[in-house]
């Protein structure tokens, strides 16, 4: 097999490598951009709704994960053509579409306008940015030039910063300790872009297998992210499930299963509940003969934000290397583009 630098030169024609490397810089840039934004809809809200699809919605998932123990407000990530009926003028609605032309998200935006809801729009341009400007909605113009799934640093940061600007979040480690977080992420992502690293080692083990991703609710957004990245970057199918829910249904699925060549990837959080750790260990033993098992652990993190983002960055690199091992350019999403053209 060619070395990793040769594979990148041969197959990474659209610089997904640089995009993955840019996660910490995206966070830094976001903090500068937000200083130039103004928010007119500053009031007391009763809930938060993030409308988006694909890579434009994932930032909402990570915010929900980070803030579930900090906020008294609920965060709902809304994927689809319509907003729930309970969304009203007391809801903070964030419309997130990297291109600004995602038809499902445009539909949600138009429903907000019809219901006299003043949303915050996060986009690079397109229909949504133009509409936000015409309707005097608050908006954030995102730097262009990335695949939506490669703009996690922007989508996550802009939502978190919006909540800060609207006084929904006061003090949190993601914003207050950004400089330390960014430096930690820079060191981490650089270490994963080398000829020999843990992400590449894992990719070599799983790229030609059916991958089943398991974790607890402390890393549920990372597990979902991993599955989506394996689909879009690596062009391979996988599944993910969360503990303890896995023990109430999917554990039974292996009795009559006929899938060969399974790779179980366990994403471990050091602060998992003791009972979840126990469940995970027992499940590993029960499934020991069903496939190969691989543990992913992130050590020496500053805090939970740092740990989760490092884990997300790690699985991004794994998906990138899986694509290269399949001799595939990770950037194009030809089936998605074809589907959109047929709608």
Coordinates of C-alpha atoms in Angstrom, one line a residue:
X1 CA 0.0 0.0 0.0
X2 CA 1.2 3.5 -0.8
X3 CA 2.0 5.8 2.1
X4 CA -0.6 8.2 3.4
X5 CA 0.9 11.3 1.7
X6 CA 0.7 9.5 -1.7
X7 CA -2.9 8.5 -1.1
X8 CA -3.9 12.1 -0.1
X9 CA -2.2 13.4 -3.3
X10 CA -3.9 10.8 -5.4
X11 CA -7.5 10.9 -4.1
X12 CA -8.1 14.0 -1.9
X13 CA -8.6 16.2 -5.0
X14 CA -10.8 18.8 -3.1
X15 CA -8.7 19.2 0.0
X16 CA -10.9 17.6 2.6
X17 CA -7.7 17.1 4.6
X18 CA -7.3 20.8 5.0
X19 CA -10.9 21.2 5.9
X20 CA -10.6 18.7 8.7
X21 CA -7.5 20.4 9.9
X22 CA -9.3 23.7 10.0
X23 CA -11.7 22.9 12.9
X24 CA -9.8 25.0 15.6
X25 CA -9.3 27.9 13.1
X26 CA -13.1 27.9 12.4
X27 CA -13.8 28.4 16.1
X28 CA -11.3 31.3 16.2
X29 CA -12.7 32.9 13.1
X30 CA -16.3 32.6 14.4
X31 CA -15.5 34.6 17.5
X32 CA -14.3 37.5 15.2
X33 CA -17.2 37.4 12.9
X34 CA -19.8 37.4 15.7
X35 CA -18.5 40.8 16.9
X36 CA -19.8 42.4 13.6
X37 CA -23.3 40.9 14.0
X38 CA -26.3 42.5 15.6
X39 CA -29.2 40.7 17.1
X40 CA -32.6 42.4 17.3
X41 CA -34.6 39.6 18.8
X42 CA -33.2 39.8 22.4
X43 CA -35.9 38.7 24.8
X44 CA -36.9 35.8 27.2
X45 CA -37.4 32.6 25.3
X46 CA -39.1 29.4 26.4
X47 CA -37.3 27.0 24.0
X48 CA -34.7 26.8 21.3
X49 CA -35.2 25.3 17.8
X50 CA -32.4 24.7 15.3
X51 CA -33.6 24.0 11.8
X52 CA -31.2 22.4 9.4
X53 CA -30.3 19.3 7.4
X54 CA -27.1 17.2 7.2
X55 CA -23.9 19.0 8.0
X56 CA -25.8 22.2 8.7
X57 CA -27.8 20.6 11.5
X58 CA -24.9 18.8 13.3
X59 CA -23.8 22.0 15.1
X60 CA -27.2 22.0 16.8
X61 CA -26.7 18.5 18.0
X62 CA -23.4 19.3 19.6
X63 CA -24.8 22.4 21.3
X64 CA -27.6 20.3 22.7
X65 CA -25.1 17.8 24.0
X66 CA -22.9 20.5 25.6
X67 CA -25.7 22.5 27.2
X68 CA -28.2 19.9 28.4
X69 CA -26.9 20.2 31.9
X70 CA -26.4 23.9 31.8
X71 CA -29.6 25.3 30.3
X72 CA -33.1 25.3 31.7
X73 CA -34.4 25.7 28.1
X74 CA -34.8 22.7 25.9
X75 CA -33.0 22.6 22.5
X76 CA -34.8 20.9 19.6
X77 CA -32.9 20.1 16.4
X78 CA -35.5 20.1 13.7
X79 CA -34.7 18.1 10.5
X80 CA -37.5 18.3 7.9
X81 CA -39.8 20.6 5.9
X82 CA -41.9 21.9 8.8
X83 CA -41.5 23.3 12.3
X84 CA -43.5 21.7 15.1
X85 CA -46.8 23.4 15.9
X86 CA -45.6 24.3 19.4
X87 CA -43.0 26.7 18.0
X88 CA -44.1 30.3 18.4
X89 CA -42.9 33.8 18.9
X90 CA -41.5 32.8 22.3
X91 CA -39.2 30.3 20.6
X92 CA -35.7 31.1 19.5
X93 CA -35.5 29.7 16.0
X94 CA -32.1 29.3 14.4
X95 CA -32.2 28.6 10.7
X96 CA -28.9 26.9 9.7
X97 CA -28.1 26.2 6.0
X98 CA -24.6 26.4 4.8
X99 CA -25.6 26.9 1.2
X100 CA -28.7 29.0 2.0
X101 CA -30.6 27.0 -0.6
X102 CA -31.6 23.8 1.3
X103 CA -35.2 23.3 0.4
X104 CA -36.3 21.7 3.7
X105 CA -34.7 24.6 5.7
X106 CA -36.2 27.2 3.4
X107 CA -39.6 25.7 4.1
X108 CA -39.0 26.0 7.8
X109 CA -37.9 29.6 7.4
X110 CA -41.0 30.5 5.4
X111 CA -43.2 28.9 8.1
X112 CA -41.5 31.1 10.7
X113 CA -42.2 34.2 8.6
X114 CA -45.8 33.2 8.2
X115 CA -46.1 32.7 12.0
X116 CA -44.5 36.1 12.6
X117 CA -41.5 34.5 14.2
X118 CA -38.2 36.4 13.8
X119 CA -35.5 33.7 13.3
X120 CA -31.7 34.0 13.3
X121 CA -30.2 32.8 10.0
X122 CA -26.8 31.2 9.7
X123 CA -25.6 30.8 6.1
X124 CA -23.0 31.6 3.5
X125 CA -25.6 33.1 1.2
X126 CA -28.2 31.8 -1.2
X127 CA -32.0 32.3 -0.7
X128 CA -31.9 32.3 3.1
X129 CA -29.3 35.0 3.6
X130 CA -31.0 37.2 1.0
X131 CA -34.4 36.6 2.6
X132 CA -33.0 37.4 6.1
X133 CA -31.6 40.7 4.9
X134 CA -34.9 41.6 3.1
X135 CA -37.0 40.7 6.2
X136 CA -34.6 42.4 8.7
X137 CA -33.9 39.1 10.5
X138 CA -30.7 38.7 12.5
X139 CA -28.2 36.8 10.4
X140 CA -24.6 35.5 10.4
X141 CA -22.7 35.2 7.1
X142 CA -20.6 32.1 7.3
X143 CA -17.3 31.9 5.4
X144 CA -17.8 29.9 2.1
X145 CA -15.6 27.3 0.5
X146 CA -16.3 24.2 2.7
X147 CA -18.5 21.2 2.3
X148 CA -21.3 21.7 4.9
X149 CA -20.1 18.7 6.9
X150 CA -16.6 20.1 7.1
X151 CA -17.8 23.4 8.6
X152 CA -18.6 21.9 12.1
X153 CA -16.5 24.5 13.8
X154 CA -18.5 27.3 12.2
X155 CA -22.0 25.8 12.7
X156 CA -21.3 24.8 16.4
X157 CA -19.5 28.1 17.3
X158 CA -22.1 30.4 15.7
X159 CA -25.0 28.7 17.5
X160 CA -23.1 28.8 20.8
X161 CA -22.1 32.4 20.3
X162 CA -25.6 33.4 19.3
X163 CA -26.9 32.0 22.6
X164 CA -24.2 34.1 24.3
X165 CA -25.2 37.2 22.5
X166 CA -28.8 36.8 23.4
X167 CA -27.9 36.2 27.1
X168 CA -29.3 32.7 27.0
X169 CA -25.9 31.3 27.9
X170 CA -23.8 33.4 30.4
X171 CA -20.7 31.5 31.4
X172 CA -19.6 28.3 29.7
X173 CA -16.3 26.8 29.1
X174 CA -16.6 26.6 25.3
X175 CA -16.7 30.4 24.9
X176 CA -14.7 31.5 28.0
X177 CA -11.8 29.2 27.4
X178 CA -11.7 29.3 23.7
X179 CA -7.9 30.0 23.4
X180 CA -7.0 27.0 25.4
X181 CA -9.6 24.9 23.6
X182 CA -8.3 25.9 20.2
X183 CA -4.6 25.3 21.1
X184 CA -5.5 21.9 22.4
X185 CA -7.5 21.0 19.3
X186 CA -4.6 22.3 17.0
X187 CA -2.2 20.0 18.7
X188 CA -4.6 17.1 18.6
X189 CA -5.6 17.4 14.9
X190 CA -2.0 17.8 13.9
X191 CA -1.0 14.6 15.6
X192 CA -3.7 12.8 13.6
X193 CA -2.4 14.0 10.3
X194 CA 0.8 11.9 10.1
X195 CA 2.1 8.7 8.6
X196 CA 1.4 6.9 11.8
X197 CA -1.5 7.8 14.0
X198 CA -4.4 6.2 15.9
X199 CA -7.1 7.4 13.4
X200 CA -5.2 5.8 10.5
X201 CA -4.7 2.6 12.4
X202 CA -8.4 2.3 13.1
X203 CA -9.3 3.1 9.5
X204 CA -7.1 0.3 8.3
X205 CA -9.0 -2.1 10.6
X206 CA -12.6 -1.0 9.7
X207 CA -12.6 0.4 6.2
X208 CA -13.8 -2.8 4.5
X209 CA -16.1 -3.9 7.3
X210 CA -19.7 -3.2 8.4
X211 CA -19.1 -0.7 11.2
X212 CA -21.4 -0.6 14.3
X213 CA -20.8 2.4 16.5
X214 CA -21.6 2.2 20.2
X215 CA -21.4 4.8 22.9
X216 CA -23.4 6.4 25.8
X217 CA -25.6 9.5 25.7
X218 CA -22.5 11.6 26.6
X219 CA -21.2 11.1 23.1
X220 CA -24.4 10.4 21.2
X221 CA -23.8 13.4 18.8
X222 CA -20.3 12.1 18.0
X223 CA -21.6 8.6 17.2
X224 CA -24.2 10.1 14.8
X225 CA -21.5 12.3 13.3
X226 CA -19.3 9.3 12.8
X227 CA -22.0 7.4 11.0
X228 CA -22.7 10.4 8.7
X229 CA -19.0 10.9 8.0
X230 CA -18.5 7.3 7.1
X231 CA -21.4 7.7 4.7
X232 CA -20.4 11.0 3.1
X233 CA -16.6 10.8 3.2
X234 CA -15.9 7.1 3.1
X235 CA -19.0 6.1 1.1
X236 CA -19.6 3.1 3.3
X237 CA -22.7 2.2 5.4
X238 CA -22.7 1.8 9.2
X239 CA -25.0 2.0 12.1
X240 CA -24.9 3.6 15.6
X241 CA -26.7 3.0 18.9
X242 CA -26.6 4.6 22.3
X243 CA -26.4 3.0 25.8
X244 CA -28.4 2.2 27.8
X245 CA -31.1 2.1 25.0
X246 CA -29.1 -0.6 23.1
X247 CA -29.7 -3.0 25.9
X248 CA -33.4 -2.7 25.5
X249 CA -33.7 -3.8 21.9
X250 CA -30.7 -4.1 19.6
X251 CA -28.8 -6.5 21.8
X252 CA -31.3 -9.2 20.7
X253 CA -30.6 -8.6 17.0
X254 CA -27.4 -10.6 16.9
X255 CA -29.0 -14.0 17.6
X256 CA -30.1 -14.5 14.0
X257 CA -28.0 -11.9 12.2
X258 CA -26.2 -13.0 9.0
X259 CA -23.8 -10.1 8.6
X260 CA -20.2 -11.1 8.3
X261 CA -17.2 -9.0 8.9
X262 CA -18.5 -6.7 11.6
X263 CA -16.3 -4.1 13.3
X264 CA -17.7 -2.7 16.6
X265 CA -16.3 0.7 17.4
X266 CA -16.8 1.8 21.1
X267 CA -16.5 5.5 21.7
X268 CA -15.6 5.8 25.4
X269 CA -16.3 8.8 27.7
X270 CA -14.3 8.8 30.9
X271 CA -17.2 10.3 32.9
X272 CA -19.9 7.8 31.8
X273 CA -22.3 6.8 34.6
X274 CA -21.0 3.8 36.5
X275 CA -24.1 1.8 35.5
X276 CA -23.6 2.6 31.8
X277 CA -19.9 1.5 32.1
X278 CA -21.1 -1.8 33.6
X279 CA -23.7 -2.3 30.8
X280 CA -21.1 -1.5 28.1
X281 CA -18.6 -4.0 29.5
X282 CA -21.2 -6.7 29.8
X283 CA -22.4 -6.1 26.3
X284 CA -18.8 -6.3 24.9
X285 CA -18.5 -9.7 26.5
X286 CA -21.8 -10.9 25.1
X287 CA -20.9 -9.8 21.6
X288 CA -17.3 -11.0 21.8
X289 CA -17.8 -13.6 19.2
X290 CA -19.9 -11.5 16.8
X291 CA -17.0 -9.4 15.3
X292 CA -13.9 -7.4 16.0
X293 CA -14.0 -4.8 18.7
X294 CA -12.1 -1.5 18.8
X295 CA -12.1 1.0 21.6
X296 CA -11.6 4.8 21.1
X297 CA -10.5 6.8 24.1
X298 CA -9.4 10.5 24.3
X299 CA -7.0 11.2 27.1
X300 CA -5.7 14.4 28.7
X301 CA -8.5 16.8 27.7
X302 CA -9.1 20.2 29.2
X303 CA -12.8 19.7 29.8
X304 CA -15.8 18.0 28.3
X305 CA -16.0 20.5 25.4
X306 CA -12.4 19.6 24.5
X307 CA -13.0 15.9 24.9
X308 CA -16.1 15.9 22.7
X309 CA -14.6 18.0 19.9
X310 CA -11.4 15.9 19.9
X311 CA -13.5 12.8 19.6
X312 CA -15.5 14.4 16.7
X313 CA -12.2 15.4 15.0
X314 CA -10.9 11.9 15.5
X315 CA -13.8 10.2 13.8
X316 CA -13.6 12.8 11.0
X317 CA -10.0 11.7 10.3
X318 CA -11.0 8.0 10.5
X319 CA -13.7 8.6 7.8
X320 CA -11.2 10.5 5.7
X321 CA -8.6 7.7 5.8
X322 CA -11.3 5.1 5.1
X323 CA -12.1 7.0 1.9
X324 CA -8.4 7.0 0.9
X325 CA -8.1 3.3 1.6
X326 CA -11.0 2.8 -0.8
X327 CA -9.2 4.9 -3.3
X328 CA -12.0 7.4 -3.1
X329 CA -12.2 11.2 -3.1
X330 CA -13.9 12.0 0.2
X331 CA -15.4 15.3 -0.9
X332 CA -18.0 14.7 -3.7
X333 CA -21.5 13.5 -2.8
X334 CA -22.6 12.4 -6.2
X335 CA -25.7 10.4 -5.1
X336 CA -26.9 13.4 -3.0
X337 CA -26.4 15.7 -5.9
X338 CA -28.2 13.4 -8.3
X339 CA -31.1 13.0 -5.9
X340 CA -31.5 16.8 -5.6
X341 CA -31.4 17.2 -9.4
X342 CA -34.3 14.7 -9.7
X343 CA -36.5 16.4 -7.1

